[in-house]
CSV table of C-alpha atoms in Angstrom, one decimal:
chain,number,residue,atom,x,y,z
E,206,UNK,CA,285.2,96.8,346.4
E,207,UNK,CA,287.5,100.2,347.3
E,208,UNK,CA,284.0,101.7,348.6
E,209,UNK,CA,283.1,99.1,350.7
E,210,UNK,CA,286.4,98.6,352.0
E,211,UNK,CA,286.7,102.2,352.9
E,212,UNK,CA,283.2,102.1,354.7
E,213,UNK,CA,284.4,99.2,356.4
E,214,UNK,CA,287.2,101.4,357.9
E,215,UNK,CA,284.3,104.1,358.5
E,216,UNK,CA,282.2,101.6,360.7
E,217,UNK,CA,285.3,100.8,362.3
E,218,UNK,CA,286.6,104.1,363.2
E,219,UNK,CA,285.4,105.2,366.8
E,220,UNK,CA,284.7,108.7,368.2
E,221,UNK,CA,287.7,110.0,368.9
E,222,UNK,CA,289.3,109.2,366.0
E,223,UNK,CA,290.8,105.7,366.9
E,224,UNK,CA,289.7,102.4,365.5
E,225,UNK,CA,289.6,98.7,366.9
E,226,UNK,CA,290.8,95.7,365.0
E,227,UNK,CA,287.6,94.1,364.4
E,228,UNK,CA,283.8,94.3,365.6
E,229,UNK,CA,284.3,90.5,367.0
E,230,UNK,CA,284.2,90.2,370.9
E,231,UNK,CA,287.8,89.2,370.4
E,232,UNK,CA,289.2,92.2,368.6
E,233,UNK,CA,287.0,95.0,369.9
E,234,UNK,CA,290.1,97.1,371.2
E,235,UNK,CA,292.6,99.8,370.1
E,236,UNK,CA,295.9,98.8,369.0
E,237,UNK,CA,298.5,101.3,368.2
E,238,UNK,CA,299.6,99.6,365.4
E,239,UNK,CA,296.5,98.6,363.8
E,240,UNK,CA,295.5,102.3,363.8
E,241,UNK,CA,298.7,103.4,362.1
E,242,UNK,CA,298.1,100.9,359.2
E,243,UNK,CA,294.3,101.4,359.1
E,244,UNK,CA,294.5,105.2,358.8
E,245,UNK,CA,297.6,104.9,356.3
E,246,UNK,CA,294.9,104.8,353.2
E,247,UNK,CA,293.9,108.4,354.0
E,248,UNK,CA,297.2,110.1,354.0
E,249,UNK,CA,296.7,112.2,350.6
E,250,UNK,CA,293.2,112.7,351.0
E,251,UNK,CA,291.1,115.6,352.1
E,252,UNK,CA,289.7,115.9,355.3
E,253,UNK,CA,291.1,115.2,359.4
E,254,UNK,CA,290.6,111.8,359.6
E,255,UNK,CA,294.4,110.9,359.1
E,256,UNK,CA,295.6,113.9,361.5
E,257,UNK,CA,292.9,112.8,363.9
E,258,UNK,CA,293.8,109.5,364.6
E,259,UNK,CA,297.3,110.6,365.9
E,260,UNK,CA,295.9,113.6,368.0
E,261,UNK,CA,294.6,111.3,369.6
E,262,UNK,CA,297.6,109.1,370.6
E,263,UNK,CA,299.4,112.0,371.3
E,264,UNK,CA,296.5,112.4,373.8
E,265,UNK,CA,297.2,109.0,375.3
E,266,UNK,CA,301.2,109.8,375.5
E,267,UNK,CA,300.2,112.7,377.4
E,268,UNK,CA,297.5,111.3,379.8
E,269,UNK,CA,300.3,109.1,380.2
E,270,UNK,CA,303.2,110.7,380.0
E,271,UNK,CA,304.3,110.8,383.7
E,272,UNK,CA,304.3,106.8,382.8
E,273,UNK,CA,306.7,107.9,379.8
E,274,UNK,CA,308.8,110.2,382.3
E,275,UNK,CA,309.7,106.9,384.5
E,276,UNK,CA,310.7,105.2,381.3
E,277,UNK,CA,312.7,108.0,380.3
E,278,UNK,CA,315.0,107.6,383.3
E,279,UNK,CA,315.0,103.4,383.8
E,280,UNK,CA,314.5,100.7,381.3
E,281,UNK,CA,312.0,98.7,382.7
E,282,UNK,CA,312.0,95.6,384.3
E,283,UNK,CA,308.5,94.0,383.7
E,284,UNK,CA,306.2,93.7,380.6
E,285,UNK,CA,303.4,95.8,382.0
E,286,UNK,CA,305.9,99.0,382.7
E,287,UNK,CA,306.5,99.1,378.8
E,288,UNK,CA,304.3,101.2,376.7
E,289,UNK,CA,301.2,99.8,376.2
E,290,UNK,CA,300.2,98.2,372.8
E,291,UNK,CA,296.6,97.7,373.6
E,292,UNK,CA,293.9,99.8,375.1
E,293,UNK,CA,289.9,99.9,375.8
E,294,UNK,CA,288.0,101.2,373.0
E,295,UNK,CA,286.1,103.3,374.4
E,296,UNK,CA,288.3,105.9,376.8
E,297,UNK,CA,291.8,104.3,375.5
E,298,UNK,CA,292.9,103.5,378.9
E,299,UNK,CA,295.3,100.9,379.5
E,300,UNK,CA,293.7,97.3,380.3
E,301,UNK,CA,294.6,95.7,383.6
E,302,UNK,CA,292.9,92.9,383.8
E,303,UNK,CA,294.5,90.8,381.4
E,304,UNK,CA,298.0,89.6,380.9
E,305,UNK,CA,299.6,90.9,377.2
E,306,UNK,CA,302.8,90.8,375.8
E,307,UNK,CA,303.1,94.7,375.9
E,308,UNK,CA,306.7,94.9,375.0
E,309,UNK,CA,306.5,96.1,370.9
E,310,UNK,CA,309.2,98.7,369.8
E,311,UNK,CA,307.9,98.0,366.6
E,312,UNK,CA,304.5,99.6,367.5
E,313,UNK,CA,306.5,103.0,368.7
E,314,UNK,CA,308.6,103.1,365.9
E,315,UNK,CA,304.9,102.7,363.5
E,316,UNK,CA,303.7,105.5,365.3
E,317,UNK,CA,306.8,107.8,365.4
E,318,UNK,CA,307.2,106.6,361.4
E,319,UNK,CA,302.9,107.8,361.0
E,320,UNK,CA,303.6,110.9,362.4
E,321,UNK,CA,307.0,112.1,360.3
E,322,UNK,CA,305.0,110.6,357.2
E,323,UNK,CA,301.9,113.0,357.9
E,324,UNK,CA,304.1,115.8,358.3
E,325,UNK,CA,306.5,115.2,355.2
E,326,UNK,CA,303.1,115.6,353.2
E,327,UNK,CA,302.0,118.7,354.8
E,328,UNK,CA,299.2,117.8,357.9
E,329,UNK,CA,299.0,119.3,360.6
E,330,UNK,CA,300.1,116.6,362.8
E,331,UNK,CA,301.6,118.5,366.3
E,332,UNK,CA,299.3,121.1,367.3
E,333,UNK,CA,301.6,122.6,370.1
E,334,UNK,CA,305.0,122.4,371.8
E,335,UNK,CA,303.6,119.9,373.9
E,336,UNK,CA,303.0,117.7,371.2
E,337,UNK,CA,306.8,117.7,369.7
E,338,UNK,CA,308.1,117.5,373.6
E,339,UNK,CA,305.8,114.0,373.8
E,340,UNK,CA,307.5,113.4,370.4
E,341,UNK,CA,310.8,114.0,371.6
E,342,UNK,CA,309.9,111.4,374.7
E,343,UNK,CA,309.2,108.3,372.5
E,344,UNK,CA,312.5,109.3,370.7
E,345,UNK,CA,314.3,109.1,374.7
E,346,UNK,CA,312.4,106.0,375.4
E,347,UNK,CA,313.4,103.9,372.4
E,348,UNK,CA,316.7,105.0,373.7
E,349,UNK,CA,316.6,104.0,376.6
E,350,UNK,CA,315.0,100.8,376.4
E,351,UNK,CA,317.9,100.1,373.9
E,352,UNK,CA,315.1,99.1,370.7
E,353,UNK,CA,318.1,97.8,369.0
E,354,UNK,CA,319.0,94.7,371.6
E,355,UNK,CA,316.0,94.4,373.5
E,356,UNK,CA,314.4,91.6,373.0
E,357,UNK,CA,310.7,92.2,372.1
E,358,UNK,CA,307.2,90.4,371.6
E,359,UNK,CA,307.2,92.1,368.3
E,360,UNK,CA,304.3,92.6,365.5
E,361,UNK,CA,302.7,89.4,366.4
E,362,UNK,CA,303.1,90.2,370.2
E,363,UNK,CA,304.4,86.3,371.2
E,364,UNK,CA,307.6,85.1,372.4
E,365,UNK,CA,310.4,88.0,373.2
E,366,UNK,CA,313.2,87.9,370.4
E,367,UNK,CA,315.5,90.7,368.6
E,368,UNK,CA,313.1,90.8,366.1
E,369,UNK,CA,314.3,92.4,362.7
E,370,UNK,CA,310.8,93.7,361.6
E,371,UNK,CA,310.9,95.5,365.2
E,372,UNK,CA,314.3,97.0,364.6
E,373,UNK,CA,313.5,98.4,361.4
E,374,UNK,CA,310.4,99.9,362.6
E,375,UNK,CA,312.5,102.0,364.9
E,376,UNK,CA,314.9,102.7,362.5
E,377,UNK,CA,312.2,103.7,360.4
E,378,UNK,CA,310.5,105.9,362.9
E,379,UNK,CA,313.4,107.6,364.4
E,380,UNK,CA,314.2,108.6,361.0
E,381,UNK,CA,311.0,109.8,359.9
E,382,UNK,CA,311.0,112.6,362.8
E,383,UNK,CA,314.2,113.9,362.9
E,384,UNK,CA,313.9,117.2,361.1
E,385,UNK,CA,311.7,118.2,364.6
E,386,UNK,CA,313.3,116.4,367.2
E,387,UNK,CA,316.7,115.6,368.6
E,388,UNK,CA,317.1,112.0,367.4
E,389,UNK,CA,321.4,111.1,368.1
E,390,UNK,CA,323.1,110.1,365.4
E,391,UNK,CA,324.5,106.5,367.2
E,392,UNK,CA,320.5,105.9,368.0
E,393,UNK,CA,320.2,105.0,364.4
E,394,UNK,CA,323.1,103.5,363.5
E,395,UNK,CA,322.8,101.0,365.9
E,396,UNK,CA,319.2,100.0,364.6
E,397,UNK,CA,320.8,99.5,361.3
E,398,UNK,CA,323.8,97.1,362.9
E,399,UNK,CA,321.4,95.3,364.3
E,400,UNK,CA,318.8,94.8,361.2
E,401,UNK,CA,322.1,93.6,358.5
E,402,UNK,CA,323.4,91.7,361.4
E,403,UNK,CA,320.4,89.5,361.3
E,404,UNK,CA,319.6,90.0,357.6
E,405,UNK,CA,318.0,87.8,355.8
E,406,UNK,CA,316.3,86.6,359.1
E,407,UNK,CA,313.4,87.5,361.2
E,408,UNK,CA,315.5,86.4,364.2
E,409,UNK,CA,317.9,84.0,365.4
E,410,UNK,CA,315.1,81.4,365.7
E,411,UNK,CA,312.9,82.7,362.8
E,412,UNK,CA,314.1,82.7,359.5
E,413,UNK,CA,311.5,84.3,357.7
E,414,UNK,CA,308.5,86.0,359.3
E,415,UNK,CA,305.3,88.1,357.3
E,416,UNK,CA,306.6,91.1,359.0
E,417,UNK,CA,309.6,90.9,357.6
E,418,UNK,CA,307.5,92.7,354.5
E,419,UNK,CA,307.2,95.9,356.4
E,420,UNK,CA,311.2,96.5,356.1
E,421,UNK,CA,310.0,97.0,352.2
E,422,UNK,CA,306.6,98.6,352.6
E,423,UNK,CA,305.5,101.2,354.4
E,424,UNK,CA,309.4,101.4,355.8
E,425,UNK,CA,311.1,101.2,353.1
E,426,UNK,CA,314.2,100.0,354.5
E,427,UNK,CA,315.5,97.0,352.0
E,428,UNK,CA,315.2,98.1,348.2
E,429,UNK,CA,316.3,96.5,345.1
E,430,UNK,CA,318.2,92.8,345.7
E,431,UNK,CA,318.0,93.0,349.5
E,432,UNK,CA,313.8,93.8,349.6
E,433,UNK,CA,314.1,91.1,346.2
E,434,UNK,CA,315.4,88.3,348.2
E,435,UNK,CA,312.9,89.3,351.6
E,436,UNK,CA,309.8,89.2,349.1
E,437,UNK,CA,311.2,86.1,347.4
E,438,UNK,CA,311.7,84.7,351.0
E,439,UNK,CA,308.3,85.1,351.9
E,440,UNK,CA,306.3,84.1,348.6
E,441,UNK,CA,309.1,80.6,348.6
E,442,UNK,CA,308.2,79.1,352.4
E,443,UNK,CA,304.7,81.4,353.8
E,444,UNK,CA,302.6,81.8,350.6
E,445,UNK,CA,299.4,79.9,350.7
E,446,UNK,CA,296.1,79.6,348.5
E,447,UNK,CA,294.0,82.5,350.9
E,448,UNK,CA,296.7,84.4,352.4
E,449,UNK,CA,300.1,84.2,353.8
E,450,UNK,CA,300.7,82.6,357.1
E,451,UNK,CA,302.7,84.7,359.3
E,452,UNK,CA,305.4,82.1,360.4
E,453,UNK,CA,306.3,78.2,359.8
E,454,UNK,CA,304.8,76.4,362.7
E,455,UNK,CA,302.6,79.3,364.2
E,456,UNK,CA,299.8,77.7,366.0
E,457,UNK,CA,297.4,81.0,366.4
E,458,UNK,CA,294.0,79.4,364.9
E,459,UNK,CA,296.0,76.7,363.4
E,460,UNK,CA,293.6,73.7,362.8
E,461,UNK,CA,295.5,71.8,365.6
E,462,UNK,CA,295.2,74.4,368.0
E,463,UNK,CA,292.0,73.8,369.0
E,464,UNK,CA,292.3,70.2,369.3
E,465,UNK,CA,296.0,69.6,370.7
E,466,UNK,CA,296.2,73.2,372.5
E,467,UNK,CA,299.2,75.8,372.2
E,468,UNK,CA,303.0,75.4,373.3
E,469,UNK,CA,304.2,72.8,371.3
E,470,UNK,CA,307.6,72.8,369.2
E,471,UNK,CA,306.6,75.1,366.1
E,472,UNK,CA,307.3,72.2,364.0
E,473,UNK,CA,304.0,70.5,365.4
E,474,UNK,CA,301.9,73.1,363.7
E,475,UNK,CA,303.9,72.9,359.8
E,476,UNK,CA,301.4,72.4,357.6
E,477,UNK,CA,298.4,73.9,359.7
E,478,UNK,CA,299.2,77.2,359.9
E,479,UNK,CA,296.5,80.2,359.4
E,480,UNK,CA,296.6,81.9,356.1
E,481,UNK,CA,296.9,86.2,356.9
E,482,UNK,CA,294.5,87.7,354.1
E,483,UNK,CA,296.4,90.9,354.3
E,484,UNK,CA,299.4,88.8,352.7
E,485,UNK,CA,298.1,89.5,349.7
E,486,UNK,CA,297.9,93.3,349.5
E,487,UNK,CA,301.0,93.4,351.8
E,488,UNK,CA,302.9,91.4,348.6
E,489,UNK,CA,301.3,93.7,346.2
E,490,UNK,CA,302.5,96.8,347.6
E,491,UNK,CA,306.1,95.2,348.1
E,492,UNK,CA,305.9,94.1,344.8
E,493,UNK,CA,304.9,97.9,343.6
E,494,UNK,CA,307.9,99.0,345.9
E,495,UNK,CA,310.6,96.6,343.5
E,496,UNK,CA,308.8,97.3,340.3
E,497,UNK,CA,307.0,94.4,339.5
E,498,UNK,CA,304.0,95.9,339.0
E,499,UNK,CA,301.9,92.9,337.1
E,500,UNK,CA,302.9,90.8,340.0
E,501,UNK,CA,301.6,93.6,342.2
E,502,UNK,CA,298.1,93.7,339.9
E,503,UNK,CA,298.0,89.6,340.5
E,504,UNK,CA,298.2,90.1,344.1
E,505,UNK,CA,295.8,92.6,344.3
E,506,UNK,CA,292.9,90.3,342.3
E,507,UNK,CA,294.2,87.5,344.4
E,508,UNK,CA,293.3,89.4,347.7
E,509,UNK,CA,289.6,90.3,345.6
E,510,UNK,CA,289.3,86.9,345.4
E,511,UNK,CA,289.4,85.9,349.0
E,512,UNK,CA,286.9,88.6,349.8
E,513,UNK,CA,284.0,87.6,351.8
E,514,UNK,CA,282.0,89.8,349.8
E,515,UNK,CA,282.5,92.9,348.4
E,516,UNK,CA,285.3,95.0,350.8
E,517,UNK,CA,285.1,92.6,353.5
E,518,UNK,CA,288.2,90.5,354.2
E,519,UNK,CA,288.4,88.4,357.3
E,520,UNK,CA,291.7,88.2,359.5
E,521,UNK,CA,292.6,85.0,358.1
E,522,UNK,CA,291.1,81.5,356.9
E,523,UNK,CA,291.9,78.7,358.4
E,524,UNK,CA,294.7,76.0,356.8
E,525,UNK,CA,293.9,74.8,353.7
E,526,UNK,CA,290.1,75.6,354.2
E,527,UNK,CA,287.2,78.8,352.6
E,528,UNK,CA,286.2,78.6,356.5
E,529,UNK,CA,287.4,82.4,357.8
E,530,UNK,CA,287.9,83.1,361.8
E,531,UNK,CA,285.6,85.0,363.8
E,532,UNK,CA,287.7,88.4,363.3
E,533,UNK,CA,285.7,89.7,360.3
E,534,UNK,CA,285.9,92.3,359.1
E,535,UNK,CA,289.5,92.9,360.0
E,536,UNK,CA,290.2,96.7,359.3
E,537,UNK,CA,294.2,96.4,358.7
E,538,UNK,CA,293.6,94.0,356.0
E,539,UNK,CA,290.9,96.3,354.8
E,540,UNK,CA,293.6,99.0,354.6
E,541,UNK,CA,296.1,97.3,352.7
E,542,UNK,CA,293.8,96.5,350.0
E,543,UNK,CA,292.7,99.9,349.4
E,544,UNK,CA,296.7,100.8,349.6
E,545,UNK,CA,297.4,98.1,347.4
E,546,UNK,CA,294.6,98.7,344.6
E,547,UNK,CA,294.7,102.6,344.8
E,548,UNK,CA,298.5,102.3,344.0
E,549,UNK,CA,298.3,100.0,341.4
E,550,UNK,CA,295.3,102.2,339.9
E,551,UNK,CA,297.7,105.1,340.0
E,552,UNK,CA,300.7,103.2,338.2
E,553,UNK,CA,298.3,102.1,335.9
E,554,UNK,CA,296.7,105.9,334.8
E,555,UNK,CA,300.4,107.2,335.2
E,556,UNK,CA,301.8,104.3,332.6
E,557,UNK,CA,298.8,105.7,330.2
């Protein structure tokens, strides 16, 4: 299963060292933050393909850079002026054609937090001044767009809220790159006020959200009782038979979607919600993170379990149902497995 989910990354991975989402019609694009969790698993292991996936998006910062220079001076006014979350697959220009929630401090911070964590294990991850100066820029433009009280559309790119998950990205990202760049002191300190200001929430319409689980893993962020009472959070209110679902009323590929349509109160979807396969790995690696590492283990054969067949885990299933959406395979669920059952292999050889 760890081979074929790996070659399921492979088959993903374009060219240039980027991946999209999924092969589906749907998915067939670059997000940043997909490709910072999808090329996660290769970290500590030989070869470019880690290193190449963020020369890459330091290409894009530069191509657009004169885009990050205007942001660097004004916060922006309109969704589209942000830094782009999504791109075409094949040149990774931005797409104009379509409307998109665009605004996702999280997906800066991810990349910022990718870079420092590539570095801290000794790749090569800037290859010139130019790349620490675009470096320096994201650090100015979380700044400037004030990450810690701008209201974002977060990891699931809907409705803008301060959005904890978001926050601690940022926190987590600014931190992870300042041994090379000039990151203020205040610039963190506010991200932290912000993050135990809303803590346990999500937001101050969302008490507990799936993404809430990256403040524990890759971030982090919440350890011992605080990450204990996120996890138990989750597990309590979003834990389903096939997954997690991201949120309490979310209506993305809900079972009523289809039939009653989108934007109704969230309490119209309870019950039908989509179950996230990369829940499963996502808890495992928390539970690594707290040191529950048979829970982590039952997680792991859990996410086995929903497997299509062998390394192939679809985006999600629908409520209460084996029947998975079209976005299969989806390559960040892919990578959290391999995270998930290479790290429980390794606590397991270590404890022998």
């Amino acid at each position: 299963m760890l081979l074929e989910s790996y070659q399921v990354l492979e088959r993903l991975r374009l060219p240039h060292g980027l991946y999209i989402a999924s092969p589906s019609e749907q998915y067939s694009y670059v997000w940043l933050r997909d490709c910072v969790y999808m090329s996660m698993p290769f970290l500590n292991k030989p070869g470019d393909v880690y290193e190449k996936a963020y020369h890459r998006m330091l290409d894009l910062f530069r191509e657009y850079e004169w885009k990050l220079d205007i942001l660097c001076r004004h916060k922006p006014t309109w969704e589209w002026e942000y830094i782009h979350a999504r791109y075409r697959a094949d040149d990774v220009t931005e797409i104009h054609d379509q409307t998109w929630g665009h605004v996702q401090h999280d997906m800066i911070g991810a990349v910022l937090f990718g870079i420092g964590s590539g570095l801290q294990a000794g790749r090569p991850m800037l290859r010139d001044e130019k790349d620490k100066e675009i470096v320096q820029k994201l650090v100015q433009y979380l700044q400037n767009v004030q990450y810690w009280c701008d209201p974002d559309n977060g990891m699931w790119e809907e409705r803008r809220e301060v959005h904890a998950s978001s926050v601690g990205a940022c926190v987590a990202g600014l931190k992870a790159v300042e041994s090379i760049v000039d990151v203020p002191d205040h610039l963190v300190k506010a991200g932290l006020r912000t993050l135990f200001g809303l803590f346990p929430r999500e937001s101050s319409d969302r008490s507990v959200d799936l993404a809430q689980l990256s403040l524990i893993y890759p971030y982090r962020l919440f350890t011992g009782l605080l990450g204990e009472m996120i996890a138990a959070r989750v597990e309590r209110e979003l834990l389903r038979k096939r997954g997690v679902i991201r949120y309490r009323g979310d209506s993305y590929y809900s079972t009523l979607e289809q039939e009653h349509g989108r934007g109704h109160p969230p309490a119209f979807y309870e019950g039908t919600e989509a179950e996230w396969t990369f829940g499963f790995p996502w808890l495992a690696l928390c539970a690594l993170e707290l040191g529950h590492r048979d829970k982590a283990e039952a997680y792991v054969r859990r996410t086995e379990d929903i497997m299509l067949k062998p390394g192939v885990l679809p985006e999600l299933y629908y409520s209460g149902t084996p029947v998975p959406n079209p976005n299969t395979p989806f390559g960040w669920s892919g990578a959290m497995y391999i995270l998930a059952k290479e790290a429980v292999q390794s606590k397991y050889e270590k404890k022998i």
